Amino acid sequence: TYGKLEYFVSARGEKIQTKGEIFLCDDNGISIISDIDDTIKITGVTSVRAVLRNTFSGEYKSVPGMSERYRHYESYYNATFHYLTASPDQLYPFLREFLQREQFPLGSYHMRHFTWFDMNFFQFFSSKSFIKQKTIILKMFFQETCSRQFILFGDIFQKDPEIYATIYRQYPERILKIFIRVSSKNLKNRLNKVFEDIPKHKWDIFCNGFDLPETFF
């Protein structure tokens, strides 16, 4: 089954109602799992201060060409989209508005949970807990489907290459391609080491959406 279910939730005795969405996909077909920050949205994750500034001030800006390319993949492959981010789930309304405004394909959101009892925002954005969170969610996709194939998009500025390489080694037949966004194509040397035991045709780099291929095979 492929599609979207909408549901509504309200508290007893309250007039406020919240709408939710469930995106469905079956065991076959193609899913695209995409990071958000510095993969499709310009964030500046190499600096915590830049992350906070770009997260909480001004209008989110997209990486050029990414929404057009993603819409093409959605249409051409009938692909489902799943957005995996280290951002706190409190930012969901803003990220959803950004993806809608920039006309990215609809899809599910998978975010980190933030609570003031655990840490402050500065500590949250500096922590490495996103590595475990992303790994758990990626494994969930592979374990909950039998033969669905996946294309992974991430960036070089955090640990997406290492996370994706680890997942590939566990599910090599299920991953069609890994794409890593870089700021300079000279950074491919680092990725050669991360992906040294992964076939070269299984991964590639890009700087913006216009660098990405129209088809995967």
XYZ file of C-alpha atoms in Angstrom, residues 6-175:
170
model
C -4.920 11.560 8.018
C -6.136 11.378 11.599
C -7.326 13.866 14.193
C -6.611 13.941 17.927
C -8.345 16.000 20.599
C -8.330 16.022 24.399
C -11.536 15.147 26.190
C -13.484 18.276 27.031
C -11.262 20.483 24.856
C -12.162 22.115 21.547
C -8.594 22.055 20.240
C -8.009 19.415 17.567
C -4.711 18.348 16.025
C -4.278 16.663 12.666
C -1.659 14.010 12.028
C -0.508 12.143 8.940
C 0.690 8.582 8.406
C 2.623 7.818 5.220
C 2.345 4.245 3.999
C 4.676 2.185 1.834
C 4.683 -1.516 1.021
C 7.502 -4.051 0.869
C 8.351 -3.253 -2.743
C 9.400 -0.082 -4.519
C 11.868 2.669 -3.686
C 12.127 4.959 -0.675
C 14.385 7.973 -0.404
C 15.669 8.725 3.087
C 17.044 12.237 3.294
C 18.799 14.241 5.944
C 17.600 17.857 6.139
C 20.284 20.131 7.613
C 22.956 20.956 5.023
C 21.584 18.269 2.715
C 18.469 20.062 1.491
C 18.441 23.055 3.895
C 21.405 25.402 4.360
C 22.232 25.274 8.075
C 25.986 25.459 8.701
C 26.288 22.472 11.039
C 30.070 22.835 11.321
C 29.428 25.627 13.848
C 26.957 25.290 16.726
C 26.461 29.057 16.751
C 25.719 29.031 13.018
C 23.240 26.195 13.533
C 21.393 28.115 16.241
C 21.422 31.319 14.204
C 20.156 29.653 11.034
C 17.630 27.580 12.968
C 15.988 30.293 15.042
C 16.374 33.441 12.977
C 15.442 34.364 9.467
C 13.898 32.271 6.734
C 15.139 28.770 5.982
C 16.974 28.526 2.654
C 17.105 25.402 0.534
C 20.111 23.952 -1.260
C 19.694 24.966 -4.928
C 18.100 22.362 -7.171
C 17.207 19.862 -4.444
C 13.428 20.265 -4.453
C 13.305 19.983 -8.253
C 15.393 16.823 -8.240
C 13.415 15.237 -5.400
C 10.116 15.936 -7.165
C 11.539 14.287 -10.275
C 12.497 11.172 -8.294
C 9.048 11.068 -6.703
C 7.384 11.185 -10.111
C 9.814 8.989 -12.058
C 10.207 6.208 -9.484
C 6.962 6.676 -7.539
C 9.340 6.968 -4.582
C 8.266 7.659 -1.017
C 10.205 10.207 1.027
C 11.321 10.066 4.642
C 13.094 13.036 6.232
C 15.601 12.092 8.923
C 17.061 14.944 10.950
C 18.962 15.600 14.166
C 16.785 18.672 14.793
C 14.456 18.618 17.835
C 10.849 17.641 17.178
C 9.742 21.032 18.513
C 10.923 22.442 15.157
C 8.574 20.200 13.175
C 6.073 22.985 12.253
C 8.869 25.163 10.902
C 10.536 22.372 8.941
C 7.202 21.285 7.509
C 6.464 24.851 6.419
C 9.914 25.043 4.822
C 9.480 21.807 2.868
C 6.016 22.838 1.699
C 7.149 26.330 0.697
C 10.113 24.965 -1.246
C 7.869 22.281 -2.804
C 9.714 19.228 -1.550
C 7.764 15.951 -1.771
C 5.533 15.115 1.172
C 6.874 12.460 3.484
C 7.384 11.267 7.032
C 9.536 13.169 9.546
C 11.905 11.497 11.994
C 13.387 13.889 14.562
C 15.136 13.934 17.941
C 13.132 14.665 21.059
C 14.315 17.579 23.177
C 13.394 18.258 26.792
C 14.687 21.008 29.072
C 15.124 18.392 31.799
C 17.917 16.757 29.788
C 19.990 19.680 28.497
C 19.836 23.168 27.065
C 19.636 23.900 23.339
C 23.378 24.577 23.038
C 24.210 21.201 24.588
C 21.549 19.506 22.468
C 22.949 20.775 19.179
C 26.524 19.948 20.263
C 25.739 16.401 21.417
C 26.376 13.307 19.307
C 23.157 11.536 20.324
C 21.913 11.984 16.760
C 24.254 9.174 15.634
C 22.369 6.592 17.683
C 18.997 8.157 16.814
C 19.630 8.102 13.058
C 21.004 4.562 13.166
C 17.962 3.249 15.052
C 15.523 4.866 12.623
C 17.406 3.622 9.565
C 17.408 0.075 10.922
C 13.673 0.373 11.539
C 13.057 1.007 7.836
C 15.034 -2.055 6.797
C 13.593 -4.323 9.480
C 9.968 -3.317 8.834
C 10.165 -4.003 5.075
C 11.360 -7.120 3.307
C 12.454 -6.116 -0.176
C 11.973 -2.367 -0.445
C 15.077 -0.583 -1.723
C 16.500 2.649 -0.393
C 18.501 5.640 -1.582
C 20.207 7.639 1.173
C 20.991 11.359 1.029
C 23.173 13.071 3.626
C 26.037 15.518 4.035
C 29.711 15.366 4.936
C 29.524 17.990 7.693
C 28.403 15.642 10.473
C 28.482 11.850 10.587
C 26.110 10.882 7.773
C 28.868 9.122 5.762
C 29.877 6.962 8.735
C 26.254 6.201 9.653
C 25.289 5.303 6.087
C 28.426 3.188 5.575
C 27.601 1.183 8.707
C 24.027 0.609 7.540
C 25.194 -0.351 4.047
C 27.448 -3.071 5.439
C 24.418 -4.577 7.188
C 21.985 -4.244 4.261
C 24.087 -4.072 1.057
C 21.389 -5.521 -1.196
C 18.763 -3.053 -0.002
C 20.654 0.199 -0.638
